[in-house]
């Protein structure tokens, strides 16, 4: 937190770029308490850099919403 109480926010693509522009994440664990739509709604910007994910979904974001966002990303996936 900054001295005024605000918190700097980074996007997942910007965090990935901090690591390296061409490295991938082997496993991304995602438990973001209701912010799934915001993250996965823009999955096409970063999903190709993640090999595996463990995702905990929170209402109102549903498995159908998740699958729809993944479909729009254009990257093939399997849900186990």
Short mmCIF file of N, CA and C in Angstrom, two decimals:
data_model
loop_
_atom_site.label_atom_id
_atom_site.label_comp_id
_atom_site.label_asym_id
_atom_site.label_seq_id
_atom_site.Cartn_x
_atom_site.Cartn_y
_atom_site.Cartn_z
N UNK A 1 0.83 -1.20 0.00
CA UNK A 1 0.00 0.00 0.00
C UNK A 1 0.87 1.26 0.00
N UNK A 2 0.37 2.24 -0.68
CA UNK A 2 1.04 3.53 -0.72
C UNK A 2 0.66 4.32 0.53
N UNK A 3 1.35 5.42 0.78
CA UNK A 3 1.09 6.20 1.99
C UNK A 3 -0.33 6.75 2.04
N UNK A 4 -0.97 6.92 0.87
CA UNK A 4 -2.34 7.43 0.87
C UNK A 4 -3.38 6.32 0.97
N UNK A 5 -2.91 5.06 1.14
CA UNK A 5 -3.82 3.93 1.29
C UNK A 5 -4.17 3.24 -0.01
N UNK A 6 -3.76 3.82 -1.12
CA UNK A 6 -4.07 3.20 -2.41
C UNK A 6 -3.10 2.04 -2.66
N UNK A 7 -3.48 1.17 -3.57
CA UNK A 7 -2.68 0.01 -3.91
C UNK A 7 -2.44 0.01 -5.41
N UNK A 8 -1.21 -0.21 -5.81
CA UNK A 8 -0.90 -0.29 -7.24
C UNK A 8 -1.45 -1.60 -7.79
N UNK A 9 -2.09 -1.53 -8.93
CA UNK A 9 -2.67 -2.71 -9.57
C UNK A 9 -1.92 -2.98 -10.86
N UNK A 10 -1.64 -4.25 -11.11
CA UNK A 10 -0.98 -4.66 -12.35
C UNK A 10 -1.86 -5.69 -13.04
N UNK A 11 -1.84 -5.66 -14.35
CA UNK A 11 -2.55 -6.68 -15.11
C UNK A 11 -1.72 -7.95 -15.17
N UNK A 12 -2.36 -9.07 -15.45
CA UNK A 12 -1.61 -10.31 -15.58
C UNK A 12 -0.61 -10.23 -16.73
N UNK A 13 -0.98 -9.68 -17.90
CA UNK A 13 0.04 -9.54 -18.95
C UNK A 13 1.25 -8.71 -18.51
N UNK A 14 1.02 -7.65 -17.73
CA UNK A 14 2.16 -6.84 -17.30
C UNK A 14 3.03 -7.61 -16.30
N UNK A 15 2.42 -8.43 -15.46
CA UNK A 15 3.21 -9.27 -14.54
C UNK A 15 4.01 -10.30 -15.31
N UNK A 16 3.40 -10.89 -16.32
CA UNK A 16 4.12 -11.86 -17.14
C UNK A 16 5.30 -11.20 -17.84
N UNK A 17 5.12 -9.98 -18.31
CA UNK A 17 6.21 -9.26 -18.98
C UNK A 17 7.35 -8.93 -18.02
N UNK A 18 7.04 -8.78 -16.74
CA UNK A 18 8.11 -8.56 -15.76
C UNK A 18 9.02 -9.77 -15.67
N UNK A 19 8.43 -10.95 -15.82
CA UNK A 19 9.21 -12.19 -15.78
C UNK A 19 10.07 -12.28 -17.03
N UNK A 20 9.40 -12.19 -18.18
CA UNK A 20 10.05 -12.25 -19.47
C UNK A 20 8.95 -12.22 -20.52
N UNK A 21 9.23 -11.67 -21.67
CA UNK A 21 8.21 -11.57 -22.70
C UNK A 21 7.93 -12.91 -23.37
N UNK A 22 8.80 -13.90 -23.18
CA UNK A 22 8.58 -15.16 -23.87
C UNK A 22 8.47 -16.37 -22.94
N UNK A 23 8.58 -16.18 -21.64
CA UNK A 23 8.46 -17.31 -20.71
C UNK A 23 7.00 -17.60 -20.41
N UNK A 24 6.72 -18.86 -20.08
CA UNK A 24 5.37 -19.29 -19.75
C UNK A 24 5.27 -19.63 -18.27
N UNK A 25 4.06 -19.61 -17.77
CA UNK A 25 3.77 -20.06 -16.41
C UNK A 25 3.32 -21.50 -16.50
N UNK A 26 3.95 -22.39 -15.74
CA UNK A 26 3.57 -23.81 -15.75
C UNK A 26 2.23 -24.01 -15.05
N UNK A 27 2.04 -23.36 -13.89
CA UNK A 27 0.81 -23.53 -13.13
C UNK A 27 0.41 -22.20 -12.51
N UNK A 28 -0.80 -21.75 -12.84
CA UNK A 28 -1.35 -20.52 -12.28
C UNK A 28 -2.51 -20.90 -11.36
N UNK A 29 -2.40 -20.59 -10.08
CA UNK A 29 -3.49 -20.81 -9.14
C UNK A 29 -4.26 -19.49 -9.02
N UNK A 30 -5.55 -19.56 -9.25
CA UNK A 30 -6.35 -18.34 -9.30
C UNK A 30 -7.53 -18.43 -8.34
N UNK A 31 -7.48 -17.67 -7.26
CA UNK A 31 -8.57 -17.56 -6.30
C UNK A 31 -8.69 -16.07 -5.98
N UNK A 32 -9.48 -15.37 -6.80
CA UNK A 32 -9.49 -13.91 -6.72
C UNK A 32 -10.83 -13.35 -6.25
N UNK A 33 -11.59 -14.18 -5.54
CA UNK A 33 -12.77 -13.74 -4.79
C UNK A 33 -13.72 -12.82 -5.54
N UNK A 34 -14.15 -13.26 -6.73
CA UNK A 34 -15.17 -12.50 -7.44
C UNK A 34 -14.68 -11.63 -8.58
N UNK A 35 -13.39 -11.60 -8.82
CA UNK A 35 -12.86 -10.78 -9.92
C UNK A 35 -12.57 -11.61 -11.17
N UNK A 36 -13.12 -12.82 -11.22
CA UNK A 36 -12.83 -13.71 -12.34
C UNK A 36 -13.27 -13.13 -13.68
N UNK A 37 -14.44 -12.52 -13.74
CA UNK A 37 -14.95 -11.97 -15.01
C UNK A 37 -13.99 -10.93 -15.57
N UNK A 38 -13.46 -10.11 -14.70
CA UNK A 38 -12.52 -9.07 -15.14
C UNK A 38 -11.24 -9.67 -15.69
N UNK A 39 -10.72 -10.72 -15.04
CA UNK A 39 -9.49 -11.36 -15.48
C UNK A 39 -9.71 -12.19 -16.74
N UNK A 40 -10.66 -13.12 -16.68
CA UNK A 40 -10.84 -14.06 -17.79
C UNK A 40 -11.56 -13.43 -18.98
N UNK A 41 -12.22 -12.30 -18.78
CA UNK A 41 -12.82 -11.57 -19.89
C UNK A 41 -11.78 -11.03 -20.85
N UNK A 42 -10.53 -10.95 -20.39
CA UNK A 42 -9.42 -10.48 -21.21
C UNK A 42 -8.36 -11.56 -21.35
N UNK A 43 -8.78 -12.81 -21.29
CA UNK A 43 -7.83 -13.94 -21.31
C UNK A 43 -7.02 -14.01 -22.59
N UNK A 44 -7.59 -13.54 -23.70
CA UNK A 44 -6.86 -13.61 -24.97
C UNK A 44 -5.54 -12.85 -24.91
N UNK A 45 -5.43 -11.91 -23.96
CA UNK A 45 -4.22 -11.12 -23.82
C UNK A 45 -3.07 -11.87 -23.14
N UNK A 46 -3.38 -13.01 -22.49
CA UNK A 46 -2.34 -13.68 -21.71
C UNK A 46 -2.45 -15.20 -21.65
N UNK A 47 -3.60 -15.77 -21.96
CA UNK A 47 -3.85 -17.19 -21.71
C UNK A 47 -2.86 -18.11 -22.43
N UNK A 48 -2.35 -17.69 -23.59
CA UNK A 48 -1.40 -18.53 -24.32
C UNK A 48 -0.07 -18.67 -23.60
N UNK A 49 0.13 -17.91 -22.53
CA UNK A 49 1.39 -17.99 -21.76
C UNK A 49 1.25 -18.82 -20.49
N UNK A 50 0.10 -19.49 -20.33
CA UNK A 50 -0.15 -20.32 -19.15
C UNK A 50 -0.42 -21.75 -19.60
N UNK A 51 0.32 -22.70 -19.04
CA UNK A 51 0.16 -24.11 -19.42
C UNK A 51 -0.98 -24.78 -18.67
N UNK A 52 -1.10 -24.52 -17.36
CA UNK A 52 -2.11 -25.15 -16.51
C UNK A 52 -2.63 -24.14 -15.50
N UNK A 53 -3.92 -24.27 -15.15
CA UNK A 53 -4.50 -23.37 -14.16
C UNK A 53 -5.36 -24.17 -13.18
N UNK A 54 -5.35 -23.72 -11.96
CA UNK A 54 -6.31 -24.15 -10.95
C UNK A 54 -7.11 -22.91 -10.62
N UNK A 55 -8.42 -22.94 -10.90
CA UNK A 55 -9.25 -21.75 -10.76
C UNK A 55 -10.42 -22.03 -9.84
N UNK A 56 -10.58 -21.20 -8.83
CA UNK A 56 -11.76 -21.25 -7.96
C UNK A 56 -12.70 -20.14 -8.41
N UNK A 57 -13.90 -20.54 -8.85
CA UNK A 57 -14.88 -19.57 -9.33
C UNK A 57 -15.80 -19.13 -8.20
N UNK A 58 -16.22 -17.87 -8.25
CA UNK A 58 -17.12 -17.30 -7.24
C UNK A 58 -18.31 -16.67 -7.93
N UNK A 59 -19.48 -16.87 -7.37
CA UNK A 59 -20.70 -16.29 -7.93
C UNK A 59 -20.57 -14.78 -8.01
N UNK A 60 -21.10 -14.19 -9.03
CA UNK A 60 -22.01 -14.71 -10.04
C UNK A 60 -21.30 -15.30 -11.25
N UNK A 61 -19.98 -15.37 -11.25
CA UNK A 61 -19.23 -15.93 -12.37
C UNK A 61 -19.38 -17.45 -12.34
N UNK A 62 -19.87 -18.01 -13.44
CA UNK A 62 -20.19 -19.44 -13.49
C UNK A 62 -19.21 -20.19 -14.39
N UNK A 63 -19.30 -21.51 -14.34
CA UNK A 63 -18.47 -22.32 -15.23
C UNK A 63 -18.79 -22.01 -16.69
N UNK A 64 -20.07 -21.72 -16.99
CA UNK A 64 -20.43 -21.35 -18.36
C UNK A 64 -19.77 -20.04 -18.77
N UNK A 65 -19.72 -19.08 -17.86
CA UNK A 65 -19.03 -17.81 -18.13
C UNK A 65 -17.55 -18.05 -18.38
N UNK A 66 -16.97 -18.88 -17.55
CA UNK A 66 -15.55 -19.22 -17.66
C UNK A 66 -15.26 -19.85 -19.02
N UNK A 67 -16.07 -20.85 -19.39
CA UNK A 67 -15.88 -21.52 -20.68
C UNK A 67 -16.07 -20.54 -21.84
N UNK A 68 -17.03 -19.66 -21.75
CA UNK A 68 -17.27 -18.67 -22.79
C UNK A 68 -16.06 -17.74 -22.95
N UNK A 69 -15.50 -17.29 -21.83
CA UNK A 69 -14.31 -16.44 -21.88
C UNK A 69 -13.12 -17.18 -22.48
N UNK A 70 -12.96 -18.44 -22.10
CA UNK A 70 -11.86 -19.23 -22.66
C UNK A 70 -12.07 -19.46 -24.15
N UNK A 71 -13.31 -19.73 -24.57
CA UNK A 71 -13.60 -19.91 -25.99
C UNK A 71 -13.23 -18.67 -26.78
N UNK A 72 -13.57 -17.49 -26.26
CA UNK A 72 -13.25 -16.23 -26.94
C UNK A 72 -11.74 -15.99 -27.04
N UNK A 73 -10.98 -16.60 -26.16
CA UNK A 73 -9.53 -16.40 -26.20
C UNK A 73 -8.91 -17.08 -27.42
N UNK A 74 -9.60 -18.09 -27.96
CA UNK A 74 -9.08 -18.78 -29.14
C UNK A 74 -8.02 -19.82 -28.86
N UNK A 75 -7.71 -20.05 -27.60
CA UNK A 75 -6.69 -21.03 -27.23
C UNK A 75 -7.39 -22.32 -26.81
N UNK A 76 -6.96 -23.47 -27.35
CA UNK A 76 -7.59 -24.75 -26.95
C UNK A 76 -7.36 -25.01 -25.47
N UNK A 77 -8.33 -25.66 -24.83
CA UNK A 77 -8.21 -25.95 -23.40
C UNK A 77 -8.98 -27.22 -23.06
N UNK A 78 -8.66 -27.79 -21.92
CA UNK A 78 -9.40 -28.92 -21.34
C UNK A 78 -9.72 -28.55 -19.91
N UNK A 79 -10.96 -28.77 -19.51
CA UNK A 79 -11.35 -28.57 -18.11
C UNK A 79 -11.46 -29.95 -17.48
N UNK A 80 -10.75 -30.10 -16.38
CA UNK A 80 -10.75 -31.40 -15.67
C UNK A 80 -11.48 -31.22 -14.36
#
